[in-house]
Amino acid sequence: MGIFGTDGVRGIGHVDPVDDPLHSFNSERLFSKDLCGEIALSASKVADSGTVLVGWDRRPSNPELAESVIDSLSKTGRRIMVLEETTTPALQYAMLAQEAKLGVMITASHNPSEDTGVKILFENGRKPTIDEESAIESGLFREAGGKGTESEIEYISNNPYIQQIKEEIIDFGRKGLIPDEGFLVDGSGGWISTWLADMISEAGFPCTEVSDRNVAINWNCGAGSLSEGVVVGWDECRESQHSLLRMLKPSPRGSVLGFCFDGDGDRCFLVCSSGDGACAIGGDGFLRLFSHVCTDEKNFSAALTIESALDVSEGLRGLGIGRVTETGVGDRWLQHALMSDVEADDIVGAEPSGHVVLRHRIGANIGLWGDGVKTMLGFLRMIGPHGNDWFDVASSCTSQNIAHSISPSDRSLWDPSGESGRLAINAIVRSLGTNAEDIRRVDVEGESSLLLLRHSGEVEWSFAIRNSGTESKTRVTIRTTGGSKEDSVAVMSAIINVLEPLLQPGPMS
């Protein structure tokens, strides 16, 4: 198994020397300074020559890891621009503005603060392909450094990114797209939490940041612990450990209550009132709203993942005016799927976890990436004309989605084309009372561990079993249109009963 996961490389931040950085990572998950610097150096050989941008989020080990990155790149002769604490989308924005060829973002996204890692970005903020990740891994620790041309190092400001957000918020305020009563913001204790709520308040709308910069990033806050469509009752909110949920009070159905981001700012959940409690709306709800506001005159390109609700893809395809693509899990696959349609009238990719990939322009340069703050603005833009009726559109799921993670899981024991995959298929066949020939396998780019199965008829079924790319777990997702919750639970139980003993071997195994 390679060191790259679903989005970059992640492990436990480690600043002390290690004898063998790769062995320490593979055996103990230690993400060391030497490994971080070497990944950046190898990526610089894969990327075109040109400017490199370096940034990080607020994790204890990140400043020292950044020093290692800068030191590793300092003899490449490339211009190095350093943003210091930032978000992934702000770094991508700066890459587009500076026409940089490589971006190095030191982050572990929504993972706990003891974890860190690195996301590698290529020209226009593009995430690597599988082949590019393999090339980076193949180049690790192959050559001694320190022999090249001295690099120019420049520290730059995040202000251009902040200014363009400010201009949009002021414009939204003028157009009446921001609720007069304001809302809460949960920046997960990351860089967003230092300025976004204040900016909205300065525009004349009450806004409070609820995360605490004095505690660890992502601690009892942020997007990482939320799930799309789950309603948390008002009494449960009051007792919740989650910073934003704990501050909520009973509100009318459809009220916008707040927005939650993750530590590196590329994910966003809208938190609103269902009437009975607080409801998180992520990428599926975003795409339902997009379908509702899409006009007949516009040709769109949309991408969604194998974990998106089936009604979302059916709704988009039913419009008959755009291209809809299904991808593997992870925003990079959304990004890659949309790149061939970058000039479409509308372009959007989303997954339930709150990643929403949108188009960004700076002059003639175009990039596609997920930006939590831009997703917040996208929600407000689509909500504005519909009053509180918007909630019925965003939450109108007509399909069943259930998921279960086998955790911890020995991911090496899951083989979608081997015995474990065959056992899973047999469990599905028995539960549905169907024939194996009626179940077809679907291949999805970039998902080597994925078993994606479809069964069509009066009831549409989709089954996805895949290893997590960031944690020791194997995830099972069942989607159905027309099937009951009871049937979905029964099939899930059959799959788990077969796979859990296999992937969680006992001490005598």
Short mmCIF file of C-alpha atoms in Angstrom, two decimals:
data_model
loop_
_atom_site.label_atom_id
_atom_site.label_comp_id
_atom_site.label_asym_id
_atom_site.label_seq_id
_atom_site.Cartn_x
_atom_site.Cartn_y
_atom_site.Cartn_z
CA MET A 1 0.00 0.00 0.00
CA GLY A 2 1.40 3.43 -0.96
CA ILE A 3 1.74 6.34 1.40
CA PHE A 4 -0.88 8.49 -0.39
CA GLY A 5 -4.46 8.18 0.81
CA THR A 6 -7.71 9.67 -0.45
CA ASP A 7 -6.28 13.19 -0.27
CA GLY A 8 -2.55 13.47 0.33
CA VAL A 9 -0.47 11.79 3.02
CA ARG A 10 -1.54 11.81 6.68
CA GLY A 11 -0.02 10.54 9.90
CA ILE A 12 0.98 11.55 13.41
CA GLY A 13 2.98 14.77 13.40
CA HIS A 14 6.56 13.96 14.49
CA VAL A 15 9.37 16.51 14.69
CA ASP A 16 12.13 14.37 16.27
CA PRO A 17 14.65 12.56 14.02
CA VAL A 18 13.85 9.03 12.83
CA ASP A 19 16.26 6.50 11.35
CA ASP A 20 13.97 5.38 8.52
CA PRO A 21 11.16 7.88 7.73
CA LEU A 22 9.27 5.53 5.39
CA HIS A 23 9.41 2.61 7.80
CA SER A 24 8.33 4.85 10.70
CA PHE A 25 5.38 6.06 8.65
CA ASN A 26 4.31 2.62 7.45
CA SER A 27 4.71 0.91 10.82
CA GLU A 28 3.79 3.67 13.31
CA ARG A 29 2.08 6.36 11.17
CA LEU A 30 4.81 8.84 12.13
CA PHE A 31 4.75 11.76 9.69
CA SER A 32 8.25 13.13 10.22
CA LYS A 33 10.05 16.25 9.07
CA ASP A 34 12.30 14.23 6.78
CA LEU A 35 9.34 12.52 5.12
CA CYS A 36 7.44 15.78 4.65
CA GLY A 37 10.44 17.55 3.13
CA GLU A 38 11.23 14.60 0.88
CA ILE A 39 7.63 14.42 -0.45
CA ALA A 40 7.84 18.12 -1.35
CA LEU A 41 11.22 17.67 -3.04
CA SER A 42 10.07 14.67 -5.06
CA ALA A 43 6.87 16.49 -6.06
CA SER A 44 9.00 19.39 -7.32
CA LYS A 45 10.66 17.00 -9.76
CA VAL A 46 7.28 15.75 -11.01
CA ALA A 47 5.84 19.26 -11.40
CA ASP A 48 6.80 21.66 -14.15
CA SER A 49 9.54 24.12 -13.24
CA GLY A 50 8.24 27.32 -11.70
CA THR A 51 7.06 28.89 -8.47
CA VAL A 52 6.24 26.77 -5.41
CA LEU A 53 3.72 27.89 -2.78
CA VAL A 54 3.90 26.57 0.81
CA GLY A 55 1.21 26.90 3.50
CA TRP A 56 -0.06 25.09 6.58
CA ASP A 57 -2.91 24.93 9.05
CA ARG A 58 -2.74 25.32 12.85
CA ARG A 59 -1.30 22.06 14.13
CA PRO A 60 1.51 21.85 16.73
CA SER A 61 4.11 20.25 14.46
CA ASN A 62 3.33 22.17 11.27
CA PRO A 63 5.74 25.13 11.57
CA GLU A 64 8.67 22.73 11.97
CA LEU A 65 7.43 20.53 9.14
CA ALA A 66 7.18 23.64 6.97
CA GLU A 67 10.79 24.51 7.76
CA SER A 68 11.78 21.07 6.51
CA VAL A 69 9.81 21.60 3.28
CA ILE A 70 11.38 25.01 2.65
CA ASP A 71 14.85 23.65 3.43
CA SER A 72 14.35 20.68 1.07
CA LEU A 73 13.28 23.00 -1.75
CA SER A 74 15.87 25.68 -1.04
CA LYS A 75 18.45 24.23 -3.45
CA THR A 76 16.08 23.57 -6.36
CA GLY A 77 16.50 27.05 -7.82
CA ARG A 78 12.73 27.50 -7.79
CA ARG A 79 11.03 30.57 -6.41
CA ILE A 80 9.39 29.65 -3.08
CA MET A 81 6.46 31.72 -1.81
CA VAL A 82 5.31 31.08 1.76
CA LEU A 83 1.77 31.87 2.95
CA GLU A 84 2.28 30.55 6.52
CA GLU A 85 -1.06 29.68 8.24
CA THR A 86 -3.80 29.48 5.63
CA THR A 87 -6.39 27.13 4.14
CA THR A 88 -6.04 24.78 1.20
CA PRO A 89 -8.39 26.85 -1.02
CA ALA A 90 -6.61 30.09 -0.12
CA LEU A 91 -3.33 28.47 -1.17
CA GLN A 92 -4.97 27.29 -4.41
CA TYR A 93 -6.22 30.84 -4.99
CA ALA A 94 -2.67 32.13 -4.53
CA MET A 95 -1.36 29.45 -6.92
CA LEU A 96 -3.74 30.72 -9.59
CA ALA A 97 -2.83 34.36 -8.90
CA GLN A 98 0.93 33.68 -8.91
CA GLU A 99 0.74 31.10 -11.72
CA ALA A 100 2.58 28.68 -9.45
CA LYS A 101 3.38 25.17 -10.68
CA LEU A 102 3.42 23.43 -7.30
CA GLY A 103 1.58 23.86 -4.01
CA VAL A 104 2.52 22.20 -0.71
CA MET A 105 -0.21 22.42 1.95
CA ILE A 106 0.72 20.90 5.31
CA THR A 107 -2.54 19.68 6.83
CA ALA A 108 -4.54 16.64 7.87
CA SER A 109 -7.85 18.34 7.05
CA HIS A 110 -10.53 17.27 9.57
CA ASN A 111 -8.29 14.74 11.40
CA PRO A 112 -7.46 15.36 15.09
CA SER A 113 -4.72 17.90 15.77
CA GLU A 114 -2.07 15.29 16.62
CA ASP A 115 -2.32 14.16 13.00
CA THR A 116 -0.85 16.14 10.17
CA GLY A 117 0.20 15.48 6.60
CA VAL A 118 0.64 17.10 3.23
CA LYS A 119 -1.52 17.81 0.20
CA ILE A 120 0.32 18.21 -3.08
CA LEU A 121 -1.19 20.53 -5.70
CA PHE A 122 -0.11 21.10 -9.28
CA GLU A 123 -0.69 23.96 -11.73
CA ASN A 124 -4.03 25.80 -11.27
CA GLY A 125 -4.58 24.05 -7.92
CA ARG A 126 -5.03 20.63 -9.48
CA LYS A 127 -4.66 17.54 -7.30
CA PRO A 128 -2.37 14.71 -8.45
CA THR A 129 -3.37 11.76 -10.56
CA ILE A 130 -2.59 8.21 -9.38
CA ASP A 131 0.38 8.12 -11.76
CA GLU A 132 1.74 11.40 -10.40
CA GLU A 133 1.42 10.12 -6.82
CA SER A 134 3.28 6.97 -7.85
CA ALA A 135 6.01 9.08 -9.44
CA ILE A 136 6.36 11.12 -6.24
CA GLU A 137 6.60 7.95 -4.14
CA SER A 138 9.13 6.41 -6.53
CA GLY A 139 11.36 9.47 -6.18
CA LEU A 140 11.51 9.49 -2.38
CA PHE A 141 15.01 9.34 -0.85
CA ARG A 142 16.63 8.61 -4.22
CA GLU A 143 19.08 11.50 -4.34
CA ALA A 144 21.09 13.53 -1.87
CA GLY A 145 19.96 17.16 -1.73
CA GLY A 146 21.77 20.41 -1.17
CA LYS A 147 23.72 20.67 -4.45
CA GLY A 148 21.54 22.86 -6.66
CA THR A 149 20.97 26.56 -7.22
CA GLU A 150 19.89 28.66 -4.25
CA SER A 151 16.15 29.39 -4.27
CA GLU A 152 14.51 32.75 -3.77
CA ILE A 153 12.19 32.63 -0.72
CA GLU A 154 9.43 35.19 -0.27
CA TYR A 155 6.76 35.42 2.44
CA ILE A 156 3.43 36.61 1.02
CA SER A 157 0.06 37.66 2.42
CA ASN A 158 -3.36 36.00 2.33
CA ASN A 159 -4.95 39.46 1.97
CA PRO A 160 -5.85 39.17 -1.75
CA TYR A 161 -7.95 36.08 -0.98
CA ILE A 162 -9.60 37.75 2.01
CA GLN A 163 -10.33 40.89 -0.03
CA GLN A 164 -12.17 39.02 -2.79
CA ILE A 165 -14.31 37.23 -0.13
CA LYS A 166 -15.03 40.59 1.50
CA GLU A 167 -16.20 42.07 -1.79
CA GLU A 168 -18.56 39.14 -2.35
CA ILE A 169 -20.01 39.38 1.17
CA ILE A 170 -20.66 43.11 0.77
CA ASP A 171 -22.35 42.40 -2.58
CA PHE A 172 -24.45 39.64 -1.02
CA GLY A 173 -25.52 42.03 1.71
CA ARG A 174 -26.66 44.62 -0.84
CA LYS A 175 -28.67 41.96 -2.69
CA GLY A 176 -30.39 40.73 0.47
CA LEU A 177 -28.80 37.28 0.30
CA ILE A 178 -27.56 37.25 3.91
CA PRO A 179 -30.22 36.56 6.59
CA ASP A 180 -30.92 39.73 8.60
CA GLU A 181 -30.70 37.73 11.84
CA GLY A 182 -27.22 36.53 10.85
CA PHE A 183 -25.80 33.12 11.75
CA LEU A 184 -22.96 31.31 13.52
CA VAL A 185 -19.63 30.35 11.95
CA ASP A 186 -17.51 27.40 13.04
CA GLY A 187 -14.04 27.70 11.53
CA SER A 188 -12.87 24.57 13.38
CA GLY A 189 -10.23 26.65 15.15
CA GLY A 190 -8.40 27.08 11.84
CA TRP A 191 -7.40 30.18 9.92
CA ILE A 192 -10.99 30.94 8.85
CA SER A 193 -11.94 31.44 12.49
CA THR A 194 -9.63 34.48 12.71
CA TRP A 195 -11.52 36.67 10.22
CA LEU A 196 -14.71 35.35 8.57
CA ALA A 197 -17.26 35.99 11.35
CA ASP A 198 -15.80 39.46 11.98
CA MET A 199 -16.03 40.27 8.28
CA ILE A 200 -19.72 39.28 8.13
CA SER A 201 -20.44 41.33 11.26
CA GLU A 202 -18.67 44.34 9.77
CA ALA A 203 -20.97 44.01 6.74
CA GLY A 204 -23.92 44.59 9.10
CA PHE A 205 -25.10 41.05 9.85
CA PRO A 206 -24.77 39.45 13.32
CA CYS A 207 -22.20 36.67 13.16
CA THR A 208 -20.26 34.84 15.88
CA GLU A 209 -17.31 32.48 15.60
CA VAL A 210 -17.93 29.53 17.93
CA SER A 211 -14.64 27.59 17.75
CA ASP A 212 -11.81 28.32 20.19
CA ARG A 213 -8.28 29.10 19.00
CA ASN A 214 -6.99 28.32 22.49
CA VAL A 215 -7.71 24.60 22.10
CA ALA A 216 -6.65 22.11 19.46
CA ILE A 217 -7.85 22.52 15.88
CA ASN A 218 -10.99 20.44 15.10
CA TRP A 219 -11.59 19.78 18.82
CA ASN A 220 -15.37 19.53 19.47
CA CYS A 221 -16.05 21.69 16.45
CA GLY A 222 -16.02 21.83 12.68
CA ALA A 223 -17.35 19.75 9.80
CA GLY A 224 -15.57 16.49 10.61
CA SER A 225 -18.15 15.13 13.06
CA LEU A 226 -21.27 16.12 11.08
CA SER A 227 -23.23 13.91 8.67
CA GLU A 228 -25.56 15.12 5.96
CA GLY A 229 -29.27 14.81 6.65
CA VAL A 230 -28.95 13.85 10.32
CA VAL A 231 -31.34 15.85 12.54
CA VAL A 232 -30.15 16.58 16.08
CA GLY A 233 -33.04 17.43 18.41
CA TRP A 234 -32.98 20.73 20.27
CA ASP A 235 -32.51 19.07 23.68
CA GLU A 236 -29.63 17.01 22.26
CA CYS A 237 -28.09 20.16 20.78
CA ARG A 238 -28.10 21.78 24.18
CA GLU A 239 -26.11 18.86 25.64
CA SER A 240 -23.81 18.42 22.63
CA GLN A 241 -20.03 18.69 22.83
CA HIS A 242 -20.02 20.28 19.37
CA SER A 243 -19.38 24.02 19.72
CA LEU A 244 -21.92 25.18 17.15
CA LEU A 245 -24.70 22.72 17.99
CA ARG A 246 -24.42 23.59 21.68
CA MET A 247 -25.22 27.25 20.96
CA LEU A 248 -28.39 26.62 18.94
CA LYS A 249 -31.89 27.42 20.09
CA PRO A 250 -35.24 26.17 18.68
CA SER A 251 -35.90 27.99 15.41
CA PRO A 252 -38.52 27.90 12.64
CA ARG A 253 -38.12 25.29 9.92
CA GLY A 254 -35.78 26.49 7.18
CA SER A 255 -33.86 28.98 9.36
CA VAL A 256 -30.17 29.27 8.47
CA LEU A 257 -28.35 28.75 11.77
CA GLY A 258 -24.68 28.47 10.84
CA PHE A 259 -21.89 27.11 8.68
CA CYS A 260 -19.22 24.60 9.75
CA PHE A 261 -15.84 24.23 8.05
CA ASP A 262 -12.96 21.81 8.52
CA GLY A 263 -9.45 22.64 9.65
CA ASP A 264 -8.05 23.38 6.19
CA GLY A 265 -11.19 25.15 4.96
CA ASP A 266 -12.16 23.11 1.90
CA ARG A 267 -15.36 21.60 3.33
CA CYS A 268 -18.59 23.25 4.45
CA PHE A 269 -21.84 22.09 6.06
CA LEU A 270 -24.85 24.36 6.27
CA VAL A 271 -26.58 23.88 9.64
CA CYS A 272 -30.27 24.79 9.58
CA SER A 273 -33.54 24.10 11.37
CA SER A 274 -35.78 21.19 10.41
CA GLY A 275 -38.33 22.50 12.90
CA ASP A 276 -37.64 19.60 15.28
CA GLY A 277 -33.89 20.19 15.53
CA ALA A 278 -30.70 21.09 13.72
CA CYS A 279 -29.98 19.51 10.33
CA ALA A 280 -26.65 19.43 8.47
CA ILE A 281 -26.82 19.98 4.70
CA GLY A 282 -23.76 18.98 2.65
CA GLY A 283 -22.99 18.24 -0.96
CA ASP A 284 -26.16 16.31 -1.75
CA GLY A 285 -28.34 19.19 -0.57
CA PHE A 286 -26.16 21.62 -2.50
CA LEU A 287 -26.74 19.64 -5.72
CA ARG A 288 -30.50 19.39 -5.08
CA LEU A 289 -30.63 23.18 -4.81
CA PHE A 290 -28.45 23.48 -7.90
CA SER A 291 -30.92 21.29 -9.85
CA HIS A 292 -33.78 23.47 -8.65
CA VAL A 293 -32.26 26.78 -9.77
CA CYS A 294 -30.64 25.53 -12.99
CA THR A 295 -32.27 27.24 -15.99
CA ASP A 296 -33.13 25.67 -19.32
CA GLU A 297 -30.82 28.03 -21.17
CA LYS A 298 -27.69 26.83 -19.38
CA ASN A 299 -25.59 23.77 -20.13
CA PHE A 300 -24.01 22.43 -16.96
CA SER A 301 -21.43 19.84 -15.96
CA ALA A 302 -21.94 18.13 -12.61
CA ALA A 303 -19.99 15.43 -10.80
CA LEU A 304 -20.98 13.43 -7.74
CA THR A 305 -19.52 10.43 -5.96
CA ILE A 306 -20.51 6.83 -5.39
CA GLU A 307 -21.68 7.85 -1.88
CA SER A 308 -24.10 10.53 -3.11
CA ALA A 309 -27.83 9.79 -2.82
CA LEU A 310 -29.31 8.19 -5.95
CA ASP A 311 -32.10 10.79 -6.17
CA VAL A 312 -29.47 13.51 -6.66
CA SER A 313 -28.02 11.96 -9.81
CA GLU A 314 -31.52 11.13 -11.09
CA GLY A 315 -32.62 14.74 -10.54
CA LEU A 316 -29.62 16.14 -12.41
CA ARG A 317 -29.97 13.72 -15.31
CA GLY A 318 -33.69 14.42 -15.48
CA LEU A 319 -33.01 18.04 -16.43
CA GLY A 320 -31.74 16.83 -19.80
CA ILE A 321 -29.44 19.81 -20.37
CA GLY A 322 -26.12 18.84 -18.87
CA ARG A 323 -23.48 16.21 -18.28
CA VAL A 324 -23.52 14.18 -15.06
CA THR A 325 -20.50 12.09 -14.00
CA GLU A 326 -20.18 9.66 -11.09
CA THR A 327 -16.73 9.40 -9.51
CA GLY A 328 -14.83 7.75 -6.71
CA VAL A 329 -14.84 9.19 -3.20
CA GLY A 330 -12.72 12.30 -2.74
CA ASP A 331 -12.88 15.80 -4.13
CA ARG A 332 -9.90 15.25 -6.42
CA TRP A 333 -11.99 12.82 -8.50
CA LEU A 334 -14.74 15.41 -8.75
CA GLN A 335 -12.12 17.93 -9.86
CA HIS A 336 -10.58 15.61 -12.46
CA ALA A 337 -14.00 14.64 -13.86
CA LEU A 338 -14.93 18.30 -14.39
CA MET A 339 -11.68 19.46 -15.98
CA SER A 340 -12.76 18.60 -19.53
CA ASP A 341 -15.87 20.80 -19.13
CA VAL A 342 -14.20 23.78 -17.48
CA GLU A 343 -15.93 26.26 -19.83
CA ALA A 344 -19.49 24.91 -19.31
CA ASP A 345 -22.11 27.52 -18.37
CA ASP A 346 -22.36 26.05 -14.85
CA ILE A 347 -19.96 23.63 -13.25
CA VAL A 348 -20.21 21.90 -9.86
CA GLY A 349 -19.08 18.74 -8.13
CA ALA A 350 -20.10 17.65 -4.66
CA GLU A 351 -20.02 14.81 -2.16
CA PRO A 352 -22.06 14.37 1.05
CA SER A 353 -19.04 15.14 3.26
CA GLY A 354 -19.32 18.83 2.38
CA HIS A 355 -16.74 19.05 -0.41
CA VAL A 356 -18.22 21.20 -3.18
CA VAL A 357 -15.95 21.78 -6.18
CA LEU A 358 -16.62 25.05 -8.00
CA ARG A 359 -14.89 27.03 -10.76
CA HIS A 360 -12.53 29.88 -9.82
CA ARG A 361 -11.13 32.51 -12.20
CA ILE A 362 -8.28 34.97 -11.83
CA GLY A 363 -7.72 36.77 -15.10
CA ALA A 364 -7.35 34.14 -17.81
CA ASN A 365 -6.49 31.40 -15.31
CA ILE A 366 -9.16 28.88 -14.27
CA GLY A 367 -9.04 26.42 -11.40
CA LEU A 368 -11.47 23.89 -9.92
CA TRP A 369 -11.46 23.16 -6.21
CA GLY A 370 -13.52 23.00 -3.06
CA ASP A 371 -13.59 26.17 -0.99
CA GLY A 372 -15.72 26.07 2.18
CA VAL A 373 -16.29 29.84 2.23
CA LYS A 374 -17.32 29.87 -1.44
CA THR A 375 -19.63 26.93 -0.71
CA MET A 376 -21.24 28.99 2.07
CA LEU A 377 -21.81 31.80 -0.43
CA GLY A 378 -23.17 29.31 -2.95
CA PHE A 379 -25.72 28.08 -0.41
CA LEU A 380 -26.78 31.65 0.40
CA ARG A 381 -27.10 32.52 -3.31
CA MET A 382 -29.42 29.57 -3.96
CA ILE A 383 -31.41 29.98 -0.74
CA GLY A 384 -32.03 33.72 -1.18
CA PRO A 385 -34.96 33.69 -3.66
CA HIS A 386 -36.83 30.82 -1.96
CA GLY A 387 -37.49 31.93 1.62
CA ASN A 388 -37.74 29.03 4.04
CA ASP A 389 -39.09 26.74 1.28
CA TRP A 390 -35.51 26.06 0.23
CA PHE A 391 -35.19 23.49 3.03
CA ASP A 392 -37.83 21.25 1.43
CA VAL A 393 -35.74 21.17 -1.76
CA ALA A 394 -32.36 20.59 -0.09
CA SER A 395 -33.63 17.86 2.23
CA SER A 396 -36.04 16.17 -0.19
CA CYS A 397 -34.22 12.84 -0.29
CA THR A 398 -36.36 10.26 -2.08
CA SER A 399 -33.75 7.52 -1.83
CA GLN A 400 -32.29 5.55 1.06
CA ASN A 401 -28.64 5.94 2.00
CA ILE A 402 -27.07 3.96 4.83
CA ALA A 403 -23.41 3.44 5.62
CA HIS A 404 -21.36 1.43 8.09
CA SER A 405 -17.63 1.38 8.73
CA ILE A 406 -15.78 -1.76 9.83
CA SER A 407 -13.23 -0.23 12.19
CA PRO A 408 -10.50 -1.00 12.91
CA SER A 409 -10.02 -2.93 9.71
CA ASP A 410 -6.99 -4.70 8.30
CA ARG A 411 -7.37 -3.08 4.89
CA SER A 412 -4.93 -5.52 3.27
CA LEU A 413 -7.49 -8.30 3.81
CA TRP A 414 -10.14 -6.60 1.67
CA ASP A 415 -9.86 -7.66 -1.98
CA PRO A 416 -12.81 -6.61 -4.18
CA SER A 417 -11.80 -9.12 -6.88
CA GLY A 418 -10.90 -11.92 -4.49
CA GLU A 419 -12.52 -14.12 -1.87
CA SER A 420 -13.69 -11.27 0.36
CA GLY A 421 -15.41 -9.60 -2.60
CA ARG A 422 -17.06 -12.90 -3.57
CA LEU A 423 -18.39 -13.37 -0.03
CA ALA A 424 -19.87 -9.86 -0.06
CA ILE A 425 -21.61 -10.48 -3.40
CA ASN A 426 -23.04 -13.77 -2.14
CA ALA A 427 -24.41 -12.03 0.96
CA ILE A 428 -26.15 -9.43 -1.23
CA VAL A 429 -27.60 -12.11 -3.56
CA ARG A 430 -29.03 -14.07 -0.61
CA SER A 431 -30.48 -10.96 1.05
CA LEU A 432 -32.19 -9.69 -2.11
CA GLY A 433 -33.32 -13.16 -3.19
CA THR A 434 -31.88 -12.55 -6.64
CA ASN A 435 -29.31 -14.14 -8.95
CA ALA A 436 -25.64 -13.25 -9.17
CA GLU A 437 -26.07 -12.58 -12.92
CA ASP A 438 -28.51 -9.75 -12.09
CA ILE A 439 -25.84 -7.84 -10.18
CA ARG A 440 -23.31 -5.96 -12.30
CA ARG A 441 -19.98 -4.51 -11.24
CA VAL A 442 -19.10 -0.91 -12.13
CA ASP A 443 -15.49 0.28 -12.38
CA VAL A 444 -14.62 3.77 -11.15
CA GLU A 445 -11.30 5.51 -11.84
CA GLY A 446 -8.96 5.85 -8.89
CA GLU A 447 -10.76 3.39 -6.60
CA SER A 448 -8.59 0.28 -6.65
CA SER A 449 -10.14 -1.07 -3.42
CA LEU A 450 -13.72 -0.39 -4.51
CA LEU A 451 -16.37 -3.02 -5.13
CA LEU A 452 -19.28 -1.08 -6.69
CA LEU A 453 -22.32 -3.15 -7.57
CA ARG A 454 -25.65 -2.24 -9.15
CA HIS A 455 -28.97 -4.09 -9.25
CA SER A 456 -31.77 -2.67 -11.39
CA GLY A 457 -35.49 -3.37 -11.55
CA GLU A 458 -38.53 -2.02 -9.78
CA VAL A 459 -36.09 -1.20 -6.98
CA GLU A 460 -32.70 0.34 -7.80
CA TRP A 461 -29.79 -0.73 -5.58
CA SER A 462 -26.18 0.41 -5.37
CA PHE A 463 -23.61 -1.24 -3.08
CA ALA A 464 -20.14 0.23 -2.49
CA ILE A 465 -17.46 -1.40 -0.35
CA ARG A 466 -14.08 0.33 -0.17
CA ASN A 467 -11.12 0.88 2.12
CA SER A 468 -10.73 4.30 3.66
CA GLY A 469 -7.75 6.15 2.23
CA THR A 470 -7.01 7.96 5.50
CA GLU A 471 -8.02 5.64 8.37
CA SER A 472 -7.90 1.93 9.27
CA LYS A 473 -11.46 1.16 8.28
CA THR A 474 -13.47 -0.37 5.45
CA ARG A 475 -16.67 1.43 4.55
CA VAL A 476 -19.88 -0.11 3.23
CA THR A 477 -22.49 2.16 1.61
CA ILE A 478 -25.92 1.07 0.40
CA ARG A 479 -28.08 3.33 -1.76
CA THR A 480 -31.55 2.49 -3.01
CA THR A 481 -34.47 4.11 -4.77
CA GLY A 482 -37.70 2.27 -3.99
CA GLY A 483 -36.28 -0.03 -1.34
CA SER A 484 -37.31 0.27 2.28
CA LYS A 485 -35.09 1.20 5.22
CA GLU A 486 -35.76 -2.25 6.68
CA ASP A 487 -34.55 -3.96 3.50
CA SER A 488 -31.44 -1.77 3.41
CA VAL A 489 -30.62 -2.58 7.03
CA ALA A 490 -31.11 -6.30 6.40
CA VAL A 491 -28.71 -6.28 3.43
CA MET A 492 -26.18 -4.22 5.39
CA SER A 493 -26.33 -6.70 8.28
CA ALA A 494 -25.71 -9.59 5.89
CA ILE A 495 -22.64 -7.86 4.40
CA ILE A 496 -21.21 -6.84 7.78
CA ASN A 497 -21.77 -10.31 9.27
CA VAL A 498 -19.62 -11.76 6.50
CA LEU A 499 -16.89 -9.10 6.31
CA GLU A 500 -16.39 -8.05 9.92
CA PRO A 501 -14.95 -11.40 11.13
CA LEU A 502 -12.71 -11.44 8.07
CA LEU A 503 -11.39 -7.87 8.31
CA GLN A 504 -11.25 -7.72 12.10
CA PRO A 505 -9.39 -10.98 12.81
CA GLY A 506 -9.25 -12.08 16.42
CA PRO A 507 -6.03 -12.44 18.46
CA MET A 508 -5.62 -16.11 17.47
CA SER A 509 -5.90 -15.43 13.71
#
